[in-house]
Amino acid sequence: MSATEDAPTPTAAAGVADGTERPALRKVLAPMHIWALGVGIVLVGEFMGWNFAVEKGGMYGALVACWVVGLLYTCIVMINSEVTSAIPAAGGQYAQAKHTVGPLMAFNVGLYLTLAYTMLEAANANVLSSLLTALSGLLGSEQELSPYPFAVLAILALAFLNYRGVFASLTLNLVITGFAFLTILVLFIGLQAWSPSAELDLAGLAGDATNALPYGWIGVIAAFQFGMWFYLGIEGTAQAAEECRSAPRSVPLGSLAGIMTLIIAASLTWYVCAGTLPWHYLGTAITPLFDAALVSGHDVLVVLLLLGTLCATLASANGCINDASRAWFSMGRDRYLPEWFGAVHPRYHTPFRAIVFLVPVAIAFALLPVVLDEPTLLSTVITFSILSGLLMYSFMGPSFMRFRKLWPLGTIARAYTLPLHPAPAIALLALSAVVFFATFLGYGIALLSILAFYLLASIWFVARRYKYVRRGAQFTADLPRPQGY
């Protein structure tokens, strides 16, 4: 394909290229849908995954990781809220990068987003299939069911829902995410966790260094990697900006409400699990909240937490499909990838080709650990998702400083203004470095491998796709254009 064969890049709003109007993404989302997207992707981390921080850092180490990493994500959400209110385009951080930094960085950010969410979707489908297989056994099935069909059918069903429309898919997320969050509250209330005479036993945390900080402060730092599970994915709210009825209102409201919801859910989760499960077991448990319900002995809590775990996993996979497809679609629309991916469905107004293209990729990542009988591959897939997210977070701090330099306060309209600038951007950069170090302690080879992958991808982009990018055409924000556009 030559540069002259590519059609001009459509604008973000109307998609006008050759004098005929092309279908555009439909603006139907409200703040509650943004909340459902952000919290829906993340809440599964409260039901599983975060507790590996206990194995690394003990009970207190997991709590420190929960709140310190919570600060990191609070900075991310506040930065996203300001920039997205000024650049409300599909692609989120990718759209921000192409306006503030340039094509090469934007390509990398778009790739970070796509792979982070696709791998997280695959991990969710894998876990969901395992949960459904276990559930069939609990219901009395004598024959062990294969997890393959569950994983494949979950991805296909959610992809079809996203294909048909963003309003339906995120309304479903609103319902199942709300239910999953409610089950955490019900568990807290059911155990009377606010009462000193309740069933919780927190004595092990008082003055017991073995339970609290078994590996000292280096263990606390190592726990930061798994503390990300409490919040990983909340930044995806920016992906839906172009489909909001009012992005300057919906994204800040939905995102800020989302991070507050997650901090509450994370703190309650840690408190309940720390009071019901021994630290050495909690550090290796697969479904810690469900296990806490089992320990309680209340059948109603057991059923609710099982359903809550399933709903949280389903909501996360659904949100990942939404976010990964928007990033891939945006890159195609701007010709960072073949423009074929930038098509919008004429009836459903969804990025249908991007959604369909990523389905087999997600299925492959979901089934590989099972097909090859290598459970450790699942942790590798999850680690690659986390590392891709970390690379993006490291970019966001410097990018926001450049955003403020290009468009200082008072020069453009902002629906939300980040307070205390540049402190949050600097804090985000510093905390990202600490989490990178924590990840290197446990997954150094994986970190080096993914850095090599993105380096090779950058070389491919410069050699094969950079010539198709028109910087002027890709500048779609209603902002004064900086030099070079």
Tab-separated table of C-alpha atoms in Angstrom:
chain	number	residue	atom	x	y	z
A	1	MET	CA	0.000	0.000	0.000
A	2	SER	CA	1.428	3.376	-0.984
A	3	ALA	CA	0.904	6.715	0.639
A	4	THR	CA	-1.191	7.880	-2.305
A	5	GLU	CA	-3.465	4.856	-2.017
A	6	ASP	CA	-4.456	5.702	1.551
A	7	ALA	CA	-7.576	7.803	1.838
A	8	PRO	CA	-7.324	11.017	3.848
A	9	THR	CA	-7.697	10.548	7.564
A	10	PRO	CA	-11.272	11.119	8.753
A	11	THR	CA	-11.842	13.620	11.510
A	12	ALA	CA	-12.777	12.368	14.942
A	13	ALA	CA	-16.229	13.865	14.866
A	14	ALA	CA	-17.694	13.595	11.402
A	15	GLY	CA	-15.454	11.266	9.461
A	16	VAL	CA	-15.546	13.418	6.346
A	17	ALA	CA	-13.015	12.302	3.768
A	18	ASP	CA	-14.109	12.613	0.159
A	19	GLY	CA	-17.183	14.805	0.463
A	20	THR	CA	-19.407	11.988	1.776
A	21	GLU	CA	-20.202	11.603	5.445
A	22	ARG	CA	-18.846	8.490	7.093
A	23	PRO	CA	-20.423	6.899	10.184
A	24	ALA	CA	-18.944	8.103	13.454
A	25	LEU	CA	-18.913	6.734	16.984
A	26	ARG	CA	-22.247	7.397	18.691
A	27	LYS	CA	-22.326	9.817	21.654
A	28	VAL	CA	-24.550	7.985	24.136
A	29	LEU	CA	-22.562	7.571	27.370
A	30	ALA	CA	-23.189	9.286	30.710
A	31	PRO	CA	-21.013	9.550	33.872
A	32	MET	CA	-22.479	6.303	35.216
A	33	HIS	CA	-21.207	4.434	32.142
A	34	ILE	CA	-17.715	5.888	32.643
A	35	TRP	CA	-17.837	4.722	36.262
A	36	ALA	CA	-18.973	1.275	35.105
A	37	LEU	CA	-16.144	1.083	32.551
A	38	GLY	CA	-13.386	2.126	34.953
A	39	VAL	CA	-14.535	0.232	38.043
A	40	GLY	CA	-15.734	-2.745	35.996
A	41	ILE	CA	-12.291	-3.431	34.565
A	42	VAL	CA	-10.622	-3.129	37.957
A	43	LEU	CA	-12.953	-4.645	40.539
A	44	VAL	CA	-11.915	-8.205	39.722
A	45	GLY	CA	-8.567	-7.270	41.302
A	46	GLU	CA	-10.347	-6.997	44.656
A	47	PHE	CA	-11.645	-10.550	44.274
A	48	MET	CA	-8.302	-12.067	43.243
A	49	GLY	CA	-4.700	-11.129	42.549
A	50	TRP	CA	-4.096	-8.345	45.082
A	51	ASN	CA	-3.481	-10.901	47.833
A	52	PHE	CA	-0.158	-11.992	46.321
A	53	ALA	CA	1.072	-8.735	47.852
A	54	VAL	CA	0.602	-10.444	51.237
A	55	GLU	CA	2.996	-13.219	50.211
A	56	LYS	CA	5.617	-10.605	49.295
A	57	GLY	CA	5.156	-8.072	52.071
A	58	GLY	CA	2.892	-9.520	54.744
A	59	MET	CA	-0.412	-8.064	55.959
A	60	TYR	CA	0.878	-4.540	56.579
A	61	GLY	CA	2.972	-4.618	53.424
A	62	ALA	CA	-0.171	-5.331	51.397
A	63	LEU	CA	-1.965	-2.430	53.095
A	64	VAL	CA	0.908	-0.031	52.391
A	65	ALA	CA	0.939	-1.202	48.772
A	66	CYS	CA	-2.825	-0.710	48.574
A	67	TRP	CA	-2.680	2.935	49.656
A	68	VAL	CA	0.602	3.967	48.002
A	69	VAL	CA	-0.428	2.482	44.659
A	70	GLY	CA	-3.838	4.067	45.251
A	71	LEU	CA	-2.041	7.421	45.307
A	72	LEU	CA	-0.373	6.548	41.986
A	73	TYR	CA	-3.729	5.845	40.367
A	74	THR	CA	-5.319	8.920	41.906
A	75	CYS	CA	-2.659	10.982	40.112
A	76	ILE	CA	-3.432	9.095	36.883
A	77	VAL	CA	-7.166	9.738	37.185
A	78	MET	CA	-6.709	13.455	37.896
A	79	ILE	CA	-4.298	13.881	34.977
A	80	ASN	CA	-6.669	11.957	32.699
A	81	SER	CA	-9.604	14.092	33.806
A	82	GLU	CA	-7.950	17.362	32.797
A	83	VAL	CA	-6.421	16.225	29.519
A	84	THR	CA	-9.432	14.208	28.363
A	85	SER	CA	-11.806	17.099	29.047
A	86	ALA	CA	-9.726	19.117	26.545
A	87	ILE	CA	-8.976	16.231	24.099
A	88	PRO	CA	-12.129	14.055	24.154
A	89	ALA	CA	-11.080	11.488	21.545
A	90	ALA	CA	-11.266	7.694	21.355
A	91	GLY	CA	-7.931	6.165	22.210
A	92	GLY	CA	-7.524	7.989	25.498
A	93	GLN	CA	-3.847	8.265	26.318
A	94	TYR	CA	-2.961	7.499	22.697
A	95	ALA	CA	-4.947	10.550	21.557
A	96	GLN	CA	-3.216	12.625	24.216
A	97	ALA	CA	0.219	11.434	23.062
A	98	LYS	CA	-0.369	12.239	19.397
A	99	HIS	CA	-1.374	15.803	20.300
A	100	THR	CA	1.342	16.534	22.865
A	101	VAL	CA	4.402	14.474	21.905
A	102	GLY	CA	4.297	13.035	18.392
A	103	PRO	CA	3.763	9.933	16.251
A	104	LEU	CA	6.409	7.552	17.619
A	105	MET	CA	5.379	8.016	21.245
A	106	ALA	CA	1.710	7.874	20.278
A	107	PHE	CA	2.234	4.578	18.450
A	108	ASN	CA	3.906	3.060	21.502
A	109	VAL	CA	1.184	4.294	23.858
A	110	GLY	CA	-1.511	2.883	21.564
A	111	LEU	CA	0.300	-0.446	21.541
A	112	TYR	CA	0.697	-0.370	25.344
A	113	LEU	CA	-3.049	0.147	25.679
A	114	THR	CA	-4.076	-2.532	23.194
A	115	LEU	CA	-1.825	-5.244	24.594
A	116	ALA	CA	-2.460	-4.364	28.237
A	117	TYR	CA	-6.221	-4.683	27.835
A	118	THR	CA	-6.164	-7.652	25.458
A	119	MET	CA	-3.909	-9.663	27.778
A	120	LEU	CA	-6.008	-8.672	30.794
A	121	GLU	CA	-9.119	-9.768	28.886
A	122	ALA	CA	-7.464	-13.119	28.167
A	123	ALA	CA	-6.540	-13.585	31.827
A	124	ASN	CA	-10.111	-12.778	32.865
A	125	ALA	CA	-11.520	-15.311	30.398
A	126	ASN	CA	-9.090	-17.921	31.702
A	127	VAL	CA	-10.077	-17.272	35.319
A	128	LEU	CA	-13.776	-17.159	34.426
A	129	SER	CA	-13.541	-20.555	32.729
A	130	SER	CA	-11.826	-22.018	35.797
A	131	LEU	CA	-14.492	-20.588	38.110
A	132	LEU	CA	-17.333	-21.986	35.990
A	133	THR	CA	-15.632	-25.379	35.826
A	134	ALA	CA	-15.285	-25.387	39.629
A	135	LEU	CA	-18.903	-24.262	39.995
A	136	SER	CA	-20.104	-27.196	37.918
A	137	GLY	CA	-18.317	-29.501	40.341
A	138	LEU	CA	-19.930	-27.800	43.344
A	139	LEU	CA	-23.338	-28.272	41.705
A	140	GLY	CA	-22.797	-32.018	41.579
A	141	SER	CA	-21.416	-32.614	38.085
A	142	GLU	CA	-19.534	-35.919	38.153
A	143	GLN	CA	-17.696	-35.334	34.883
A	144	GLU	CA	-14.892	-32.797	34.857
A	145	LEU	CA	-15.719	-30.116	32.299
A	146	SER	CA	-13.145	-28.644	29.939
A	147	PRO	CA	-12.442	-24.942	30.511
A	148	TYR	CA	-11.847	-24.313	26.760
A	149	PRO	CA	-15.488	-23.712	25.763
A	150	PHE	CA	-16.136	-21.383	28.696
A	151	ALA	CA	-13.162	-19.154	27.857
A	152	VAL	CA	-13.925	-19.030	24.133
A	153	LEU	CA	-17.659	-18.486	24.564
A	154	ALA	CA	-17.114	-15.709	27.136
A	155	ILE	CA	-14.839	-13.773	24.763
A	156	LEU	CA	-17.135	-14.335	21.763
A	157	ALA	CA	-20.288	-13.324	23.635
A	158	LEU	CA	-18.755	-10.150	25.055
A	159	ALA	CA	-17.192	-9.242	21.712
A	160	PHE	CA	-20.610	-9.643	20.049
A	161	LEU	CA	-22.177	-7.376	22.688
A	162	ASN	CA	-19.500	-4.732	22.071
A	163	TYR	CA	-19.987	-5.142	18.302
A	164	ARG	CA	-23.687	-4.336	18.662
A	165	GLY	CA	-23.250	-1.130	20.666
A	166	VAL	CA	-21.334	0.610	23.430
A	167	PHE	CA	-24.465	1.689	25.315
A	168	ALA	CA	-25.663	-1.893	25.786
A	169	SER	CA	-22.223	-3.249	26.725
A	170	LEU	CA	-21.498	-0.559	29.327
A	171	THR	CA	-25.035	-0.672	30.711
A	172	LEU	CA	-24.427	-4.369	31.356
A	173	ASN	CA	-21.145	-3.412	33.022
A	174	LEU	CA	-23.012	-0.944	35.232
A	175	VAL	CA	-25.358	-3.667	36.488
A	176	ILE	CA	-22.839	-6.449	37.096
A	177	THR	CA	-20.149	-4.122	38.477
A	178	GLY	CA	-22.655	-2.583	40.885
A	179	PHE	CA	-23.678	-6.063	42.032
A	180	ALA	CA	-20.058	-7.187	42.505
A	181	PHE	CA	-19.251	-4.070	44.564
A	182	LEU	CA	-22.405	-4.657	46.618
A	183	THR	CA	-21.243	-8.183	47.514
A	184	ILE	CA	-18.079	-6.740	49.087
A	185	LEU	CA	-20.211	-4.431	51.222
A	186	VAL	CA	-22.531	-7.322	52.141
A	187	LEU	CA	-19.552	-9.443	53.236
A	188	PHE	CA	-18.293	-6.585	55.421
A	189	ILE	CA	-21.742	-6.154	56.979
A	190	GLY	CA	-22.386	-9.895	57.257
A	191	LEU	CA	-19.183	-10.367	59.259
A	192	GLN	CA	-19.974	-7.294	61.394
A	193	ALA	CA	-16.460	-6.146	60.644
A	194	TRP	CA	-16.971	-2.777	62.344
A	195	SER	CA	-17.479	-4.447	65.746
A	196	PRO	CA	-14.571	-5.407	68.033
A	197	SER	CA	-16.570	-8.455	69.115
A	198	ALA	CA	-17.222	-9.607	65.533
A	199	GLU	CA	-15.936	-12.751	63.840
A	200	LEU	CA	-12.808	-11.024	62.543
A	201	ASP	CA	-9.521	-11.809	64.263
A	202	LEU	CA	-7.013	-9.008	63.812
A	203	ALA	CA	-4.852	-9.947	66.782
A	204	GLY	CA	-2.184	-11.281	64.470
A	205	LEU	CA	-1.531	-7.772	63.203
A	206	ALA	CA	-0.819	-6.288	66.612
A	207	GLY	CA	2.879	-6.454	67.394
A	208	ASP	CA	3.500	-9.630	65.388
A	209	ALA	CA	6.291	-8.898	62.918
A	210	THR	CA	5.939	-12.358	61.346
A	211	ASN	CA	2.407	-11.611	60.196
A	212	ALA	CA	2.782	-7.880	59.611
A	213	LEU	CA	6.151	-7.431	57.858
A	214	PRO	CA	7.729	-10.883	57.450
A	215	TYR	CA	10.352	-9.697	54.931
A	216	GLY	CA	10.904	-6.146	56.115
A	217	TRP	CA	10.570	-3.079	53.921
A	218	ILE	CA	12.045	-4.712	50.837
A	219	GLY	CA	9.031	-7.023	50.983
A	220	VAL	CA	6.751	-3.982	51.104
A	221	ILE	CA	8.332	-2.624	47.925
A	222	ALA	CA	7.997	-6.036	46.248
A	223	ALA	CA	4.291	-5.975	47.169
A	224	PHE	CA	3.709	-2.811	45.112
A	225	GLN	CA	3.488	-4.846	41.910
A	226	PHE	CA	0.453	-6.727	43.203
A	227	GLY	CA	-0.983	-3.637	44.838
A	228	MET	CA	-1.677	-2.526	41.259
A	229	TRP	CA	-4.388	-5.195	41.072
A	230	PHE	CA	-6.596	-3.022	43.250
A	231	TYR	CA	-6.693	-0.304	40.538
A	232	LEU	CA	-5.213	-1.583	37.247
A	233	GLY	CA	-7.421	-0.403	34.374
A	234	ILE	CA	-9.153	2.652	35.884
A	235	GLU	CA	-7.245	4.788	33.363
A	236	GLY	CA	-9.354	3.129	30.644
A	237	THR	CA	-12.175	5.588	31.303
A	238	ALA	CA	-10.426	7.967	28.872
A	239	GLN	CA	-11.000	5.465	26.044
A	240	ALA	CA	-14.721	6.225	25.964
A	241	ALA	CA	-14.411	10.023	25.796
A	242	GLU	CA	-15.487	10.299	22.161
A	243	GLU	CA	-18.667	8.345	22.892
A	244	CYS	CA	-19.807	10.497	25.828
A	245	ARG	CA	-22.715	12.884	25.474
A	246	SER	CA	-20.533	15.401	27.307
A	247	ALA	CA	-16.956	14.194	27.760
A	248	PRO	CA	-15.802	17.254	29.789
A	249	ARG	CA	-18.484	16.365	32.343
A	250	SER	CA	-18.694	12.568	32.136
A	251	VAL	CA	-15.006	11.607	32.194
A	252	PRO	CA	-13.972	13.612	35.295
A	253	LEU	CA	-17.147	12.684	37.219
A	254	GLY	CA	-17.057	8.998	36.292
A	255	SER	CA	-13.302	8.637	36.770
A	256	LEU	CA	-13.050	10.446	40.108
A	257	ALA	CA	-16.087	8.577	41.459
A	258	GLY	CA	-14.461	5.385	40.209
A	259	ILE	CA	-11.143	5.845	42.012
A	260	MET	CA	-12.972	6.705	45.240
A	261	THR	CA	-15.071	3.540	44.868
A	262	LEU	CA	-11.958	1.437	44.332
A	263	ILE	CA	-10.069	2.868	47.323
A	264	ILE	CA	-13.061	2.038	49.531
A	265	ALA	CA	-13.403	-1.450	48.030
A	266	ALA	CA	-9.654	-2.117	48.341
A	267	SER	CA	-9.536	-1.062	52.007
A	268	LEU	CA	-12.614	-3.146	52.908
A	269	THR	CA	-11.226	-6.137	51.023
A	270	TRP	CA	-7.888	-6.005	52.828
A	271	TYR	CA	-9.584	-5.554	56.223
A	272	VAL	CA	-12.021	-8.450	55.826
A	273	CYS	CA	-9.441	-10.871	54.391
A	274	ALA	CA	-6.800	-9.926	56.975
A	275	GLY	CA	-9.307	-10.686	59.723
A	276	THR	CA	-10.485	-14.049	58.425
A	277	LEU	CA	-7.539	-15.743	56.678
A	278	PRO	CA	-3.980	-16.494	57.929
A	279	TRP	CA	-1.386	-14.437	56.088
A	280	HIS	CA	0.540	-17.419	54.703
A	281	TYR	CA	-2.676	-18.809	53.161
A	282	LEU	CA	-3.986	-15.444	52.011
A	283	GLY	CA	-0.741	-14.817	50.121
A	284	THR	CA	-1.373	-17.780	47.815
A	285	ALA	CA	-5.190	-17.934	47.659
A	286	ILE	CA	-6.842	-17.841	44.227
A	287	THR	CA	-10.139	-16.245	45.324
A	288	PRO	CA	-9.511	-14.570	48.705
A	289	LEU	CA	-12.898	-12.854	49.141
A	290	PHE	CA	-14.755	-16.058	48.315
A	291	ASP	CA	-12.517	-17.931	50.763
A	292	ALA	CA	-13.336	-15.348	53.442
A	293	ALA	CA	-17.027	-16.046	52.825
A	294	LEU	CA	-16.394	-19.796	53.121
A	295	VAL	CA	-14.648	-19.306	56.464
A	296	SER	CA	-17.636	-17.326	57.737
A	297	GLY	CA	-19.869	-20.385	57.398
A	298	HIS	CA	-22.814	-18.313	56.112
A	299	ASP	CA	-24.326	-19.963	53.025
A	300	VAL	CA	-25.832	-16.701	51.771
A	301	LEU	CA	-22.440	-14.984	51.866
A	302	VAL	CA	-20.810	-17.926	50.074
A	303	VAL	CA	-23.336	-17.795	47.219
A	304	LEU	CA	-23.183	-13.983	46.954
A	305	LEU	CA	-19.375	-13.875	46.865
A	306	LEU	CA	-19.232	-16.638	44.266
A	307	LEU	CA	-21.643	-14.667	42.082
A	308	GLY	CA	-19.748	-11.450	42.832
A	309	THR	CA	-16.462	-13.028	41.713
A	310	LEU	CA	-18.049	-14.229	38.466
A	311	CYS	CA	-19.649	-10.833	37.779
A	312	ALA	CA	-16.414	-8.953	38.499
A	313	THR	CA	-14.486	-11.193	36.106
A	314	LEU	CA	-17.135	-10.799	33.411
A	315	ALA	CA	-17.238	-7.009	33.814
A	316	SER	CA	-13.463	-6.755	33.565
A	317	ALA	CA	-13.306	-8.781	30.349
A	318	ASN	CA	-16.142	-6.713	28.872
A	319	GLY	CA	-14.431	-3.415	29.665
A	320	CYS	CA	-11.119	-4.678	28.288
A	321	ILE	CA	-12.731	-5.449	24.919
A	322	ASN	CA	-14.121	-1.913	24.822
A	323	ASP	CA	-10.821	-0.226	25.640
A	324	ALA	CA	-8.512	-2.380	23.501
A	325	SER	CA	-10.716	-1.968	20.439
A	326	ARG	CA	-10.898	1.832	20.831
A	327	ALA	CA	-7.118	2.122	20.986
A	328	TRP	CA	-6.636	-0.148	17.947
A	329	PHE	CA	-9.403	1.646	16.031
A	330	SER	CA	-7.904	5.067	16.748
A	331	MET	CA	-4.500	3.996	15.492
A	332	GLY	CA	-6.088	2.704	12.286
A	333	ARG	CA	-8.077	5.894	11.811
A	334	ASP	CA	-4.882	7.940	12.042
A	335	ARG	CA	-3.034	5.492	9.736
A	336	TYR	CA	-0.537	4.377	12.365
A	337	LEU	CA	-1.952	0.978	11.358
A	338	PRO	CA	-3.711	0.069	8.081
A	339	GLU	CA	-6.709	2.369	7.765
A	340	TRP	CA	-8.964	-0.675	7.356
A	341	PHE	CA	-9.050	-0.912	11.173
A	342	GLY	CA	-10.440	2.629	11.460
A	343	ALA	CA	-13.898	1.739	10.128
A	344	VAL	CA	-17.114	2.415	12.072
A	345	HIS	CA	-20.131	0.146	11.631
A	346	PRO	CA	-22.806	1.997	9.615
A	347	ARG	CA	-25.653	0.707	11.801
A	348	TYR	CA	-24.191	0.110	15.275
A	349	HIS	CA	-21.598	2.925	15.200
A	350	THR	CA	-18.918	0.763	16.796
A	351	PRO	CA	-15.288	0.099	15.725
A	352	PHE	CA	-16.367	-3.348	14.559
A	353	ARG	CA	-13.236	-4.347	12.636
A	354	ALA	CA	-10.981	-3.593	15.593
A	355	ILE	CA	-13.282	-5.599	17.880
A	356	VAL	CA	-13.365	-8.615	15.539
A	357	PHE	CA	-9.613	-8.508	14.827
A	358	LEU	CA	-8.675	-8.663	18.512
A	359	VAL	CA	-10.973	-11.607	19.320
A	360	PRO	CA	-8.610	-14.399	18.122
A	361	VAL	CA	-5.679	-12.626	19.800
A	362	ALA	CA	-7.472	-12.680	23.159
A	363	ILE	CA	-8.577	-16.294	22.693
A	364	ALA	CA	-5.004	-17.364	21.906
A	365	PHE	CA	-3.626	-15.720	25.064
A	366	ALA	CA	-6.485	-17.200	27.135
A	367	LEU	CA	-6.025	-20.780	25.922
A	368	LEU	CA	-2.232	-21.025	25.694
A	369	PRO	CA	-1.699	-21.726	29.437
A	370	VAL	CA	-4.321	-24.495	29.272
A	371	VAL	CA	-3.294	-25.994	25.931
A	372	LEU	CA	0.383	-26.125	26.856
A	373	ASP	CA	-0.454	-27.187	30.432
A	374	GLU	CA	1.736	-24.373	31.759
A	375	PRO	CA	-0.109	-22.478	34.531
A	376	THR	CA	2.862	-20.116	34.865
A	377	LEU	CA	2.079	-18.765	31.392
A	378	LEU	CA	-1.040	-17.136	32.848
A	379	SER	CA	1.070	-15.186	35.338
A	380	THR	CA	3.363	-14.184	32.446
A	381	VAL	CA	0.392	-12.911	30.424
A	382	ILE	CA	-0.815	-10.907	33.444
A	383	THR	CA	2.697	-9.555	34.056
A	384	PHE	CA	2.962	-8.387	30.439
A	385	SER	CA	-0.356	-6.581	30.892
A	386	ILE	CA	0.900	-4.890	34.062
A	387	LEU	CA	4.217	-3.902	32.476
A	388	SER	CA	2.458	-2.419	29.453
A	389	GLY	CA	0.352	-0.350	31.814
A	390	LEU	CA	3.421	0.760	33.752
A	391	LEU	CA	5.147	1.936	30.580
A	392	MET	CA	2.095	4.044	29.799
A	393	TYR	CA	1.981	5.518	33.318
A	394	SER	CA	5.637	6.502	33.035
A	395	PHE	CA	4.777	8.477	29.906
A	396	MET	CA	1.775	10.263	31.427
A	397	GLY	CA	3.694	12.464	33.888
A	398	PRO	CA	6.069	14.089	31.366
A	399	SER	CA	3.279	14.235	28.784
A	400	PHE	CA	1.044	16.186	31.144
A	401	MET	CA	3.821	18.664	31.887
A	402	ARG	CA	4.154	19.233	28.152
A	403	PHE	CA	0.382	19.602	27.855
A	404	ARG	CA	0.443	22.389	30.443
A	405	LYS	CA	3.392	24.004	28.644
A	406	LEU	CA	1.654	23.942	25.244
A	407	TRP	CA	-1.707	25.102	26.615
A	408	PRO	CA	-1.216	26.933	29.930
A	409	LEU	CA	-4.092	27.684	32.276
A	410	GLY	CA	-6.295	30.410	30.879
A	411	THR	CA	-5.518	29.709	27.215
A	412	ILE	CA	-8.092	26.913	26.680
A	413	ALA	CA	-11.307	25.772	28.356
A	414	ARG	CA	-10.877	23.037	30.941
A	415	ALA	CA	-13.790	21.254	32.614
A	416	TYR	CA	-11.407	19.992	35.313
A	417	THR	CA	-8.098	21.473	36.460
A	418	LEU	CA	-5.472	19.332	38.154
A	419	PRO	CA	-4.542	20.917	41.507
A	420	LEU	CA	-1.011	21.383	42.863
A	421	HIS	CA	0.691	21.068	39.483
A	422	PRO	CA	3.371	19.725	38.930
A	423	ALA	CA	3.329	17.674	42.159
A	424	PRO	CA	0.897	14.951	40.923
A	425	ALA	CA	2.849	14.458	37.668
A	426	ILE	CA	6.151	14.184	39.547
A	427	ALA	CA	4.583	11.816	42.098
A	428	LEU	CA	3.240	9.640	39.280
A	429	LEU	CA	6.674	9.420	37.663
A	430	ALA	CA	8.391	8.586	40.975
A	431	LEU	CA	5.816	5.995	42.021
A	432	SER	CA	5.934	4.363	38.581
A	433	ALA	CA	9.709	4.001	38.983
A	434	VAL	CA	9.246	2.321	42.375
A	435	VAL	CA	6.685	-0.131	40.962
A	436	PHE	CA	9.003	-0.844	38.022
A	437	PHE	CA	11.722	-1.739	40.534
A	438	ALA	CA	9.271	-3.917	42.467
A	439	THR	CA	8.313	-5.735	39.260
A	440	PHE	CA	11.976	-6.187	38.311
A	441	LEU	CA	12.579	-7.966	41.631
A	442	GLY	CA	10.164	-10.723	40.673
A	443	TYR	CA	9.910	-10.577	36.890
A	444	GLY	CA	13.166	-9.114	35.604
A	445	ILE	CA	13.297	-11.323	32.494
A	446	ALA	CA	9.698	-10.500	31.585
A	447	LEU	CA	10.437	-6.788	31.955
A	448	LEU	CA	13.460	-6.964	29.650
A	449	SER	CA	11.525	-9.105	27.159
A	450	ILE	CA	8.645	-6.693	26.826
A	451	LEU	CA	11.002	-3.715	26.500
A	452	ALA	CA	12.709	-5.557	23.629
A	453	PHE	CA	9.314	-6.245	22.034
A	454	TYR	CA	8.298	-2.580	22.102
A	455	LEU	CA	11.705	-1.562	20.741
A	456	LEU	CA	11.231	-3.885	17.752
A	457	ALA	CA	7.676	-2.584	17.279
A	458	SER	CA	9.008	0.991	17.239
A	459	ILE	CA	11.566	0.079	14.584
A	460	TRP	CA	8.783	-1.468	12.472
A	461	PHE	CA	6.640	1.654	12.839
A	462	VAL	CA	9.441	4.025	11.800
A	463	ALA	CA	10.405	1.835	8.841
A	464	ARG	CA	6.944	0.863	7.547
A	465	ARG	CA	4.133	3.111	8.830
A	466	TYR	CA	5.567	6.523	9.753
A	467	LYS	CA	5.395	7.698	6.128
A	468	TYR	CA	1.594	7.350	6.105
A	469	VAL	CA	1.042	9.568	9.156
A	470	ARG	CA	-0.096	13.131	8.508
A	471	ARG	CA	0.486	15.106	11.683
A	472	GLY	CA	-1.841	17.885	10.588
A	473	ALA	CA	-4.725	15.539	9.809
A	474	GLN	CA	-4.367	13.647	13.085
A	475	PHE	CA	-4.682	16.843	15.147
A	476	THR	CA	-8.423	16.631	15.859
A	477	ALA	CA	-8.658	18.480	19.185
A	478	ASP	CA	-10.337	21.864	19.269
A	479	LEU	CA	-7.145	23.523	20.507
A	480	PRO	CA	-4.587	25.978	19.111
A	481	ARG	CA	-2.101	23.943	17.101
A	482	PRO	CA	1.477	23.885	18.379
A	483	GLN	CA	4.387	24.253	16.016
A	484	GLY	CA	4.805	21.249	13.705
A	485	TYR	CA	1.129	20.516	13.112
